[in-house]
């Protein structure tokens, strides 16, 4: 076991150094994205041939063959009908993956077919030598996703063009993103290093554990050999947003502006701190991801003087979309889908949603993707539109946009998403300890006028007397014990005082037919 781990670390180190030695500039990024767009259907067919049909154990192979779609039939359909129409026809024929199927929580069941799957069933069988990311999907346990260096290089082209699209390429940058063991900060850092950019400051909600020290030191040394400086991680809790705001304001005064990558909630906290301290963030750019960038959050951050733009990322697919330069106030989170690496279509049952927001199905087009996905539901919904746009993404041919992204199956606070199932397990266990039935509670997702959130747990009167602070701490401890993503959530939510425990009204009893999750937004 130790020998294999040493070999893996050696491969990882070698891949990192090789990755850094071949930097990417903006012109090359444009060329690569343009080439991938021109070849996207052939890339899809290549993935199907090499990552699905060539592997007898692939559940996607079995699903396609069940639908009467062999390799030849798929190739003819794509060349005749194009990719998205073929994917829609496959979806309607039963070739899709529900969220529970992607997470391996339920077998794939279709008439005459039953496939037992695990969370590893959709791993890229040819991928090795990269970083491991983990996600707790909706209603599911943690999923393992392997990121390879070729995949980071592909994402780097998308990200370099996002900076260029918002006139941010030459501005100094900072992260306010968690460091290890969370993957978010590392993911962003490795992508940016490819186009020879590194943040000047790395503010992190979490202090990295001692076990990560050697890896972080090697990362800094490798970057230094290429003339890049990777900053040390600075633990910066949610209450320390003023530190981030002051750095942005200084950069604005000294160099005309700066770029901050942060969760949407963190961006709001920085804007609030700037307002309280009388700091003007004009000239600064905030790239916000991890949570929905609502009109309310957008307006609040803009009031600080900063421009704020949305990014859409999932752990399973990596970068999904980047903000349109011409996103209007009607849809401030409108983003161009990175169709060079992904195909996205609406699920069949959501195509007639009143507001145009439908569950999204994802198909990976890159042989470097960690997961091999075909019409896969990852728990998100959004509004898909094709638009002619004069922004840099539109000029390259990225016409598909997504806006109004949300999830009704997950709860996200402070940039960390947790499945309802994991929360139910943790809270239910604590409620039982207090003498109540495991479902004797209700969750309230409260958002204030800035878009900052709090998770209120209303306990049924059947639970009896309790101390709110003790119950909150027990729930966070249960989250940390049950799931790696829950451990990160527990640390961030404790720091930001996200969890509030209150006694419910008398009518909230175990038998009450009340919604499990209520969402409340301040007006």
Short mmCIF file of C-alpha atoms in Angstrom, two decimals:
data_model
loop_
_atom_site.label_atom_id
_atom_site.label_comp_id
_atom_site.label_asym_id
_atom_site.label_seq_id
_atom_site.Cartn_x
_atom_site.Cartn_y
_atom_site.Cartn_z
CA UNK A 1 0.00 0.00 0.00
CA UNK A 2 2.78 2.46 0.94
CA UNK A 3 4.77 1.54 -2.19
CA UNK A 4 1.76 2.14 -4.43
CA UNK A 5 1.09 5.48 -2.72
CA UNK A 6 4.73 6.49 -3.26
CA UNK A 7 4.48 5.58 -6.93
CA UNK A 8 1.29 7.57 -7.33
CA UNK A 9 2.85 10.61 -5.66
CA UNK A 10 5.86 10.32 -7.97
CA UNK A 11 3.60 10.21 -11.03
CA UNK A 12 1.67 13.19 -9.68
CA UNK A 13 4.85 15.20 -9.14
CA UNK A 14 6.18 14.36 -12.60
CA UNK A 15 2.91 15.30 -14.24
CA UNK A 16 2.80 18.62 -12.40
CA UNK A 17 6.29 19.64 -13.49
CA UNK A 18 5.62 18.67 -17.10
CA UNK A 19 2.33 20.56 -16.99
CA UNK A 20 4.06 23.76 -15.88
CA UNK A 21 6.76 23.54 -18.55
CA UNK A 22 4.27 24.05 -21.39
CA UNK A 23 2.46 27.33 -20.60
CA UNK A 24 -0.59 28.59 -22.46
CA UNK A 25 -1.02 32.12 -23.79
CA UNK A 26 -4.25 33.86 -24.80
CA UNK A 27 -3.78 33.34 -28.53
CA UNK A 28 -3.16 29.62 -28.02
CA UNK A 29 -6.19 29.42 -25.74
CA UNK A 30 -8.39 30.85 -28.49
CA UNK A 31 -6.94 28.46 -31.05
CA UNK A 32 -7.46 25.43 -28.84
CA UNK A 33 -11.02 26.33 -27.96
CA UNK A 34 -11.82 26.99 -31.63
CA UNK A 35 -10.32 23.62 -32.62
CA UNK A 36 -12.26 21.76 -29.96
CA UNK A 37 -15.50 23.39 -31.08
CA UNK A 38 -14.84 22.41 -34.69
CA UNK A 39 -14.15 18.82 -33.64
CA UNK A 40 -16.70 18.44 -30.84
CA UNK A 41 -18.85 15.82 -32.53
CA UNK A 42 -15.84 13.72 -33.52
CA UNK A 43 -14.50 14.14 -29.98
CA UNK A 44 -17.80 12.86 -28.61
CA UNK A 45 -17.73 9.85 -30.94
CA UNK A 46 -14.13 9.18 -29.98
CA UNK A 47 -15.09 9.20 -26.29
CA UNK A 48 -18.00 6.87 -27.00
CA UNK A 49 -15.74 4.51 -28.94
CA UNK A 50 -12.79 4.48 -26.51
CA UNK A 51 -14.44 5.07 -23.12
CA UNK A 52 -17.83 3.36 -23.54
CA UNK A 53 -18.12 0.77 -26.32
CA UNK A 54 -14.57 -0.54 -25.80
CA UNK A 55 -15.36 -1.44 -22.16
CA UNK A 56 -17.79 -4.36 -21.70
CA UNK A 57 -18.28 -3.42 -18.03
CA UNK A 58 -19.41 0.14 -18.86
CA UNK A 59 -23.00 0.74 -17.74
CA UNK A 60 -23.34 3.36 -20.50
CA UNK A 61 -22.46 0.70 -23.08
CA UNK A 62 -25.17 -1.59 -21.70
CA UNK A 63 -27.67 1.26 -21.65
CA UNK A 64 -26.94 2.27 -25.25
CA UNK A 65 -27.14 -1.33 -26.48
CA UNK A 66 -30.40 -1.81 -24.56
CA UNK A 67 -31.80 1.13 -26.54
CA UNK A 68 -30.62 -0.47 -29.79
CA UNK A 69 -27.82 2.02 -30.28
CA UNK A 70 -24.58 0.32 -31.18
CA UNK A 71 -21.43 2.18 -32.10
CA UNK A 72 -22.34 2.33 -35.79
CA UNK A 73 -25.85 3.54 -35.08
CA UNK A 74 -24.53 6.28 -32.80
CA UNK A 75 -22.03 7.49 -35.38
CA UNK A 76 -24.66 7.61 -38.12
CA UNK A 77 -27.12 9.45 -35.88
CA UNK A 78 -24.61 12.13 -34.87
CA UNK A 79 -23.48 12.75 -38.46
CA UNK A 80 -27.07 12.88 -39.66
CA UNK A 81 -28.81 14.77 -36.85
CA UNK A 82 -25.87 16.50 -35.09
CA UNK A 83 -24.94 16.02 -31.46
CA UNK A 84 -27.66 17.73 -29.42
CA UNK A 85 -30.51 16.23 -31.45
CA UNK A 86 -28.96 12.79 -31.05
CA UNK A 87 -28.63 13.27 -27.30
CA UNK A 88 -32.26 14.39 -27.06
CA UNK A 89 -33.39 11.32 -29.00
CA UNK A 90 -31.34 9.07 -26.74
CA UNK A 91 -32.80 10.79 -23.68
CA UNK A 92 -36.31 10.15 -24.95
CA UNK A 93 -35.40 6.52 -25.62
CA UNK A 94 -34.30 6.03 -22.00
CA UNK A 95 -30.57 6.68 -22.37
CA UNK A 96 -29.96 9.05 -19.48
CA UNK A 97 -28.72 8.90 -15.91
CA UNK A 98 -30.65 10.10 -12.90
CA UNK A 99 -28.78 11.68 -10.05
CA UNK A 100 -29.17 8.59 -7.87
CA UNK A 101 -27.81 6.44 -10.69
CA UNK A 102 -24.78 8.70 -11.20
CA UNK A 103 -24.07 8.48 -7.47
CA UNK A 104 -24.47 4.70 -7.42
CA UNK A 105 -27.27 4.86 -4.88
CA UNK A 106 -29.78 3.07 -7.09
CA UNK A 107 -29.46 0.58 -9.93
CA UNK A 108 -30.14 1.74 -13.47
CA UNK A 109 -33.57 0.29 -14.14
CA UNK A 110 -35.31 0.40 -17.50
CA UNK A 111 -37.89 -2.07 -18.87
CA UNK A 112 -36.01 -5.35 -19.22
CA UNK A 113 -32.74 -3.91 -17.89
CA UNK A 114 -31.22 -3.61 -14.43
CA UNK A 115 -27.62 -2.51 -13.91
CA UNK A 116 -26.06 -2.31 -10.47
CA UNK A 117 -23.63 0.61 -10.38
CA UNK A 118 -21.28 2.29 -7.93
CA UNK A 119 -19.91 5.80 -7.84
CA UNK A 120 -16.81 4.48 -9.68
CA UNK A 121 -18.83 3.00 -12.55
CA UNK A 122 -18.54 6.24 -14.51
CA UNK A 123 -14.84 6.89 -13.91
CA UNK A 124 -12.70 7.42 -16.99
CA UNK A 125 -11.01 4.00 -17.36
CA UNK A 126 -7.93 5.49 -19.07
CA UNK A 127 -7.20 8.31 -16.64
CA UNK A 128 -4.44 8.32 -14.05
CA UNK A 129 -1.83 10.52 -12.43
CA UNK A 130 -3.91 13.49 -11.35
CA UNK A 131 -5.61 15.06 -8.34
CA UNK A 132 -8.56 13.54 -6.54
CA UNK A 133 -11.60 15.70 -5.86
CA UNK A 134 -14.61 14.72 -3.80
CA UNK A 135 -18.20 15.85 -3.85
CA UNK A 136 -21.29 14.96 -1.88
CA UNK A 137 -23.98 14.79 -4.49
CA UNK A 138 -27.63 15.36 -3.88
CA UNK A 139 -29.14 12.44 -2.02
CA UNK A 140 -25.82 10.64 -2.20
CA UNK A 141 -22.58 9.81 -0.54
CA UNK A 142 -19.27 11.33 -1.50
CA UNK A 143 -18.13 10.81 -5.08
CA UNK A 144 -14.50 10.55 -6.10
CA UNK A 145 -13.43 12.43 -9.23
CA UNK A 146 -9.94 12.20 -10.71
CA UNK A 147 -8.58 15.29 -12.47
CA UNK A 148 -5.82 14.75 -15.03
CA UNK A 149 -3.28 17.27 -16.29
CA UNK A 150 -4.69 17.30 -19.82
CA UNK A 151 -8.06 18.18 -18.33
CA UNK A 152 -6.59 21.11 -16.37
CA UNK A 153 -4.92 22.29 -19.58
CA UNK A 154 -8.27 22.27 -21.40
CA UNK A 155 -9.91 24.21 -18.60
CA UNK A 156 -7.04 26.69 -18.61
CA UNK A 157 -7.98 27.77 -22.13
CA UNK A 158 -11.56 28.47 -21.02
CA UNK A 159 -10.42 30.32 -17.91
CA UNK A 160 -7.79 32.42 -19.71
CA UNK A 161 -10.49 33.62 -22.09
CA UNK A 162 -12.83 34.39 -19.18
CA UNK A 163 -10.20 36.77 -17.77
CA UNK A 164 -9.70 38.32 -21.20
CA UNK A 165 -13.45 38.69 -21.77
CA UNK A 166 -13.72 40.83 -18.63
CA UNK A 167 -10.51 42.84 -19.13
CA UNK A 168 -8.94 41.21 -16.11
CA UNK A 169 -5.91 39.44 -17.61
CA UNK A 170 -3.40 42.06 -16.44
CA UNK A 171 -4.90 42.75 -13.02
CA UNK A 172 -3.32 41.30 -9.85
CA UNK A 173 -5.39 38.55 -8.30
CA UNK A 174 -6.36 36.91 -5.04
CA UNK A 175 -8.38 33.89 -3.96
CA UNK A 176 -10.77 33.71 -1.07
CA UNK A 177 -11.30 29.99 -1.47
CA UNK A 178 -10.69 27.06 0.87
CA UNK A 179 -7.30 25.39 0.66
CA UNK A 180 -6.75 21.65 1.11
CA UNK A 181 -8.46 19.37 1.94
CA UNK A 182 -11.08 21.20 -0.15
CA UNK A 183 -10.42 20.90 -3.90
CA UNK A 184 -11.79 24.33 -4.90
CA UNK A 185 -8.71 26.45 -4.23
CA UNK A 186 -6.28 23.88 -5.64
CA UNK A 187 -8.39 23.43 -8.76
CA UNK A 188 -8.38 27.15 -9.49
CA UNK A 189 -4.68 27.50 -8.75
CA UNK A 190 -3.59 24.69 -11.07
CA UNK A 191 -5.76 25.99 -13.89
CA UNK A 192 -4.32 29.50 -13.58
CA UNK A 193 -0.72 28.34 -13.37
CA UNK A 194 -1.10 26.88 -16.86
CA UNK A 195 -1.51 30.36 -18.34
CA UNK A 196 1.25 31.70 -16.09
CA UNK A 197 -0.96 33.39 -13.59
CA UNK A 198 -0.97 32.92 -9.83
CA UNK A 199 -2.83 34.81 -7.12
CA UNK A 200 -0.77 37.24 -5.09
CA UNK A 201 -2.75 36.36 -1.96
CA UNK A 202 -4.60 33.18 -1.05
CA UNK A 203 -7.14 33.83 1.69
CA UNK A 204 -8.63 30.54 2.84
CA UNK A 205 -11.66 29.83 5.00
CA UNK A 206 -9.77 26.78 6.28
CA UNK A 207 -6.30 26.47 7.75
CA UNK A 208 -4.62 23.59 5.86
CA UNK A 209 -3.87 20.55 8.04
CA UNK A 210 -0.26 19.69 8.77
CA UNK A 211 -0.54 16.64 6.49
CA UNK A 212 -0.82 18.98 3.48
CA UNK A 213 2.37 20.93 4.24
CA UNK A 214 4.75 18.83 2.14
CA UNK A 215 2.45 18.82 -0.88
CA UNK A 216 1.92 22.58 -0.74
CA UNK A 217 5.65 23.16 -0.39
CA UNK A 218 6.34 21.05 -3.48
CA UNK A 219 3.65 22.91 -5.39
CA UNK A 220 5.29 26.24 -4.55
CA UNK A 221 8.78 24.98 -5.46
CA UNK A 222 7.64 23.63 -8.82
CA UNK A 223 5.96 26.90 -9.68
CA UNK A 224 9.01 28.90 -8.57
CA UNK A 225 11.16 26.94 -11.03
CA UNK A 226 8.96 28.36 -13.77
CA UNK A 227 9.17 31.91 -12.46
CA UNK A 228 5.80 31.82 -10.68
CA UNK A 229 5.16 32.61 -7.05
CA UNK A 230 2.44 30.68 -5.25
CA UNK A 231 1.46 32.48 -2.04
CA UNK A 232 1.16 30.82 1.30
CA UNK A 233 -2.36 30.15 2.49
CA UNK A 234 -3.69 32.76 4.93
CA UNK A 235 -6.49 31.44 7.17
CA UNK A 236 -9.28 33.99 6.80
CA UNK A 237 -12.62 33.26 8.42
CA UNK A 238 -15.96 34.66 7.33
CA UNK A 239 -15.69 37.42 9.95
CA UNK A 240 -12.39 38.58 8.42
CA UNK A 241 -13.80 39.83 5.12
CA UNK A 242 -12.37 43.29 5.84
CA UNK A 243 -8.86 41.88 5.31
CA UNK A 244 -9.82 40.85 1.77
CA UNK A 245 -11.62 44.12 1.06
CA UNK A 246 -8.59 46.14 2.18
CA UNK A 247 -6.27 44.18 -0.10
CA UNK A 248 -8.59 44.86 -3.05
CA UNK A 249 -8.78 48.57 -2.19
CA UNK A 250 -4.99 48.84 -1.94
CA UNK A 251 -4.54 47.08 -5.26
CA UNK A 252 -7.06 49.45 -6.79
CA UNK A 253 -5.20 52.50 -5.44
CA UNK A 254 -1.76 51.23 -6.44
CA UNK A 255 -2.43 49.33 -9.69
CA UNK A 256 -5.88 50.35 -10.88
CA UNK A 257 -7.76 47.26 -9.78
CA UNK A 258 -7.60 43.58 -8.87
CA UNK A 259 -9.42 40.28 -9.40
CA UNK A 260 -10.92 38.21 -6.60
CA UNK A 261 -12.06 34.64 -7.03
CA UNK A 262 -14.54 33.72 -4.30
CA UNK A 263 -17.78 31.97 -3.53
CA UNK A 264 -20.80 34.20 -4.13
CA UNK A 265 -21.47 34.40 -0.39
CA UNK A 266 -17.88 35.44 0.27
CA UNK A 267 -18.15 38.12 -2.42
CA UNK A 268 -21.15 39.56 -0.61
CA UNK A 269 -19.21 39.58 2.66
CA UNK A 270 -16.33 41.46 1.02
CA UNK A 271 -18.73 44.03 -0.43
CA UNK A 272 -20.37 44.49 2.99
CA UNK A 273 -16.97 44.92 4.65
CA UNK A 274 -15.96 47.50 2.04
CA UNK A 275 -19.13 49.45 2.68
CA UNK A 276 -18.65 49.36 6.45
CA UNK A 277 -15.02 50.49 6.11
CA UNK A 278 -15.71 53.17 3.53
CA UNK A 279 -13.62 51.41 0.86
CA UNK A 280 -14.21 51.95 -2.85
CA UNK A 281 -13.70 48.79 -4.91
CA UNK A 282 -14.15 50.49 -8.27
CA UNK A 283 -11.89 48.87 -10.87
CA UNK A 284 -12.01 45.51 -9.09
CA UNK A 285 -13.47 42.35 -10.62
CA UNK A 286 -15.03 39.51 -8.66
CA UNK A 287 -15.40 36.09 -10.29
CA UNK A 288 -18.03 34.35 -8.18
CA UNK A 289 -18.86 30.67 -8.22
CA UNK A 290 -19.89 27.86 -5.92
CA UNK A 291 -23.38 29.34 -5.44
CA UNK A 292 -26.00 31.08 -7.54
CA UNK A 293 -25.18 34.69 -8.37
CA UNK A 294 -28.68 36.08 -7.91
CA UNK A 295 -29.77 39.59 -9.01
CA UNK A 296 -29.87 40.53 -5.32
CA UNK A 297 -26.28 39.42 -4.72
CA UNK A 298 -25.13 41.02 -7.96
CA UNK A 299 -26.62 44.40 -7.05
CA UNK A 300 -25.14 44.31 -3.56
CA UNK A 301 -21.61 43.58 -4.79
CA UNK A 302 -21.86 46.17 -7.56
CA UNK A 303 -22.78 48.81 -4.97
CA UNK A 304 -19.21 48.49 -3.66
CA UNK A 305 -17.92 49.62 -7.05
CA UNK A 306 -16.71 46.15 -8.09
CA UNK A 307 -17.83 44.30 -11.17
CA UNK A 308 -19.03 40.80 -10.40
CA UNK A 309 -19.34 37.93 -12.87
CA UNK A 310 -20.63 34.37 -12.53
CA UNK A 311 -18.73 31.12 -12.98
CA UNK A 312 -20.37 27.68 -13.09
CA UNK A 313 -18.38 24.66 -11.93
CA UNK A 314 -19.32 21.15 -10.86
CA UNK A 315 -16.95 18.67 -9.30
CA UNK A 316 -17.93 15.96 -11.80
CA UNK A 317 -17.39 18.04 -14.96
CA UNK A 318 -15.07 20.85 -13.89
CA UNK A 319 -15.75 24.22 -15.51
CA UNK A 320 -19.22 24.35 -17.08
CA UNK A 321 -19.71 27.99 -18.11
CA UNK A 322 -18.29 31.50 -17.81
CA UNK A 323 -20.04 34.86 -17.53
CA UNK A 324 -21.13 36.67 -20.66
CA UNK A 325 -19.65 40.13 -20.93
CA UNK A 326 -23.05 41.43 -22.01
CA UNK A 327 -25.15 39.71 -19.32
CA UNK A 328 -27.94 42.15 -18.51
CA UNK A 329 -29.73 42.97 -15.29
CA UNK A 330 -32.51 40.55 -16.29
CA UNK A 331 -30.07 37.63 -16.06
CA UNK A 332 -26.83 38.76 -14.38
CA UNK A 333 -25.66 35.17 -14.13
CA UNK A 334 -26.00 34.49 -17.88
CA UNK A 335 -22.99 32.38 -18.86
CA UNK A 336 -21.64 30.84 -22.03
CA UNK A 337 -21.54 27.06 -21.77
CA UNK A 338 -18.13 25.62 -22.58
CA UNK A 339 -19.51 23.57 -25.43
CA UNK A 340 -16.01 22.64 -26.54
CA UNK A 341 -15.89 20.19 -23.62
CA UNK A 342 -19.54 19.59 -22.70
CA UNK A 343 -22.94 19.09 -24.24
CA UNK A 344 -25.88 20.21 -22.10
CA UNK A 345 -29.56 19.60 -22.84
CA UNK A 346 -32.71 19.90 -20.72
CA UNK A 347 -34.26 16.80 -19.21
CA UNK A 348 -37.47 15.70 -20.87
CA UNK A 349 -39.67 16.45 -17.86
CA UNK A 350 -38.51 20.03 -17.53
CA UNK A 351 -38.69 21.34 -21.08
CA UNK A 352 -41.97 23.15 -20.46
CA UNK A 353 -41.12 24.80 -17.14
CA UNK A 354 -42.93 28.13 -16.78
CA UNK A 355 -39.78 30.14 -16.15
CA UNK A 356 -37.71 28.20 -18.66
CA UNK A 357 -35.60 26.62 -15.91
CA UNK A 358 -35.30 22.86 -16.41
CA UNK A 359 -33.13 20.11 -14.97
CA UNK A 360 -29.90 19.85 -16.93
CA UNK A 361 -28.33 16.75 -18.46
CA UNK A 362 -24.56 16.73 -19.03
CA UNK A 363 -22.48 14.82 -21.56
CA UNK A 364 -18.67 14.94 -21.45
CA UNK A 365 -16.84 15.42 -24.76
CA UNK A 366 -13.24 15.25 -23.57
CA UNK A 367 -11.17 12.06 -23.33
CA UNK A 368 -9.45 13.75 -20.38
CA UNK A 369 -12.62 14.09 -18.27
CA UNK A 370 -12.52 12.33 -14.93
CA UNK A 371 -16.08 11.10 -15.33
CA UNK A 372 -17.63 9.63 -18.48
CA UNK A 373 -21.14 11.07 -18.57
CA UNK A 374 -23.95 10.73 -21.09
CA UNK A 375 -27.16 12.67 -20.44
CA UNK A 376 -26.36 12.73 -16.73
CA UNK A 377 -28.42 14.65 -14.17
CA UNK A 378 -26.06 16.23 -11.61
CA UNK A 379 -28.78 17.85 -9.54
CA UNK A 380 -28.78 21.28 -11.21
CA UNK A 381 -31.41 23.13 -13.19
CA UNK A 382 -31.03 26.17 -15.42
CA UNK A 383 -32.36 28.13 -18.38
CA UNK A 384 -30.69 27.16 -21.67
CA UNK A 385 -30.79 29.60 -24.59
CA UNK A 386 -28.94 29.98 -27.87
CA UNK A 387 -27.91 33.58 -28.39
CA UNK A 388 -25.88 35.50 -30.92
CA UNK A 389 -23.45 37.53 -28.86
CA UNK A 390 -20.59 39.89 -29.65
CA UNK A 391 -18.60 39.06 -26.51
CA UNK A 392 -15.33 37.11 -26.93
CA UNK A 393 -17.05 33.81 -26.14
CA UNK A 394 -19.83 34.48 -28.62
CA UNK A 395 -17.35 35.44 -31.31
CA UNK A 396 -15.66 32.06 -30.90
CA UNK A 397 -18.98 30.26 -31.44
CA UNK A 398 -20.09 29.51 -27.88
CA UNK A 399 -23.74 30.32 -28.56
CA UNK A 400 -25.35 28.18 -25.85
CA UNK A 401 -25.93 30.11 -22.62
CA UNK A 402 -27.24 29.10 -19.22
CA UNK A 403 -28.78 31.30 -16.54
CA UNK A 404 -30.92 30.96 -13.44
CA UNK A 405 -28.84 28.01 -12.25
CA UNK A 406 -30.19 26.44 -9.09
CA UNK A 407 -30.67 23.13 -7.33
CA UNK A 408 -33.69 21.96 -5.41
CA UNK A 409 -31.94 18.81 -4.20
CA UNK A 410 -29.03 20.43 -2.39
CA UNK A 411 -28.40 23.16 0.14
CA UNK A 412 -25.47 25.52 -0.35
CA UNK A 413 -24.07 27.84 2.30
CA UNK A 414 -20.70 29.60 2.27
CA UNK A 415 -19.92 27.95 -1.07
CA UNK A 416 -20.27 24.39 0.24
CA UNK A 417 -23.04 22.18 -1.07
CA UNK A 418 -24.47 19.34 1.00
CA UNK A 419 -27.00 16.76 -0.04
CA UNK A 420 -30.36 16.68 1.71
CA UNK A 421 -29.75 13.00 2.45
CA UNK A 422 -26.55 13.70 4.35
CA UNK A 423 -28.19 16.49 6.33
CA UNK A 424 -31.17 14.27 7.06
CA UNK A 425 -28.94 11.51 8.38
CA UNK A 426 -26.93 13.85 10.60
CA UNK A 427 -29.85 15.87 11.96
CA UNK A 428 -32.07 12.82 12.36
CA UNK A 429 -29.43 11.07 14.47
CA UNK A 430 -29.13 14.07 16.78
CA UNK A 431 -32.90 14.48 17.07
CA UNK A 432 -33.19 10.83 18.06
CA UNK A 433 -30.54 11.39 20.74
CA UNK A 434 -32.81 14.13 22.13
CA UNK A 435 -35.73 11.73 22.31
CA UNK A 436 -37.61 12.78 19.18
CA UNK A 437 -38.52 10.88 16.05
CA UNK A 438 -35.82 11.16 13.35
CA UNK A 439 -38.07 13.30 11.13
CA UNK A 440 -39.29 15.63 13.90
CA UNK A 441 -37.74 18.73 12.39
CA UNK A 442 -37.92 21.08 9.43
CA UNK A 443 -35.18 22.96 7.58
CA UNK A 444 -35.52 26.61 6.61
CA UNK A 445 -33.09 28.06 4.07
CA UNK A 446 -33.14 31.77 4.97
CA UNK A 447 -31.53 34.44 2.78
CA UNK A 448 -31.23 38.05 3.87
CA UNK A 449 -31.41 41.16 1.69
CA UNK A 450 -27.75 40.65 0.68
CA UNK A 451 -28.26 37.01 -0.26
CA UNK A 452 -26.34 35.68 2.76
CA UNK A 453 -27.81 32.46 4.08
CA UNK A 454 -28.60 30.76 7.34
CA UNK A 455 -29.85 27.21 7.85
CA UNK A 456 -32.53 27.15 10.52
CA UNK A 457 -33.42 23.78 12.03
CA UNK A 458 -36.88 23.85 13.60
CA UNK A 459 -37.28 21.08 16.16
CA UNK A 460 -40.68 19.62 16.88
CA UNK A 461 -42.13 20.10 20.39
CA UNK A 462 -41.91 16.31 20.70
CA UNK A 463 -38.14 16.69 21.06
CA UNK A 464 -38.47 18.35 24.45
CA UNK A 465 -36.04 20.77 26.10
CA UNK A 466 -32.72 21.45 24.41
CA UNK A 467 -29.80 23.88 24.34
CA UNK A 468 -29.53 25.36 20.86
CA UNK A 469 -25.74 25.74 20.89
CA UNK A 470 -25.22 22.14 21.98
CA UNK A 471 -27.59 20.79 19.33
CA UNK A 472 -25.92 22.86 16.61
CA UNK A 473 -22.49 21.56 17.61
CA UNK A 474 -23.72 17.95 17.68
CA UNK A 475 -25.19 18.30 14.18
CA UNK A 476 -21.95 19.75 12.84
CA UNK A 477 -20.00 16.94 14.49
CA UNK A 478 -22.30 14.37 12.87
CA UNK A 479 -21.81 16.03 9.47
CA UNK A 480 -18.06 15.88 9.90
CA UNK A 481 -18.15 12.25 10.99
CA UNK A 482 -20.34 10.97 8.19
CA UNK A 483 -18.87 12.54 5.07
CA UNK A 484 -15.63 14.26 3.91
CA UNK A 485 -17.61 17.07 2.29
CA UNK A 486 -19.60 17.30 5.51
CA UNK A 487 -16.36 17.81 7.45
CA UNK A 488 -15.50 20.81 5.28
CA UNK A 489 -19.05 22.14 5.58
CA UNK A 490 -18.93 21.78 9.35
CA UNK A 491 -15.79 23.91 9.61
CA UNK A 492 -17.05 26.62 7.27
CA UNK A 493 -20.57 26.70 8.70
CA UNK A 494 -19.27 26.86 12.26
CA UNK A 495 -17.04 29.79 11.34
CA UNK A 496 -19.87 31.68 9.62
CA UNK A 497 -22.51 30.79 12.24
CA UNK A 498 -24.71 29.29 9.52
CA UNK A 499 -26.63 26.82 11.67
CA UNK A 500 -29.42 28.04 13.97
CA UNK A 501 -31.55 25.73 16.12
CA UNK A 502 -35.02 26.88 17.20
CA UNK A 503 -38.18 25.38 18.63
CA UNK A 504 -40.91 24.96 16.03
CA UNK A 505 -44.52 25.93 16.36
CA UNK A 506 -46.67 23.31 18.10
CA UNK A 507 -48.17 22.07 14.82
CA UNK A 508 -44.79 20.76 13.65
CA UNK A 509 -45.04 17.16 14.76
CA UNK A 510 -43.55 14.00 13.27
CA UNK A 511 -46.81 13.21 11.48
CA UNK A 512 -47.30 16.69 10.08
CA UNK A 513 -47.42 16.87 6.27
CA UNK A 514 -45.05 19.80 5.96
CA UNK A 515 -42.32 20.35 3.38
CA UNK A 516 -38.95 19.17 4.62
CA UNK A 517 -37.16 22.27 3.30
CA UNK A 518 -38.62 25.79 3.23
CA UNK A 519 -36.83 28.61 1.40
CA UNK A 520 -37.25 32.17 2.66
CA UNK A 521 -35.78 35.23 0.94
CA UNK A 522 -35.89 38.70 2.52
CA UNK A 523 -37.77 41.29 0.47
#
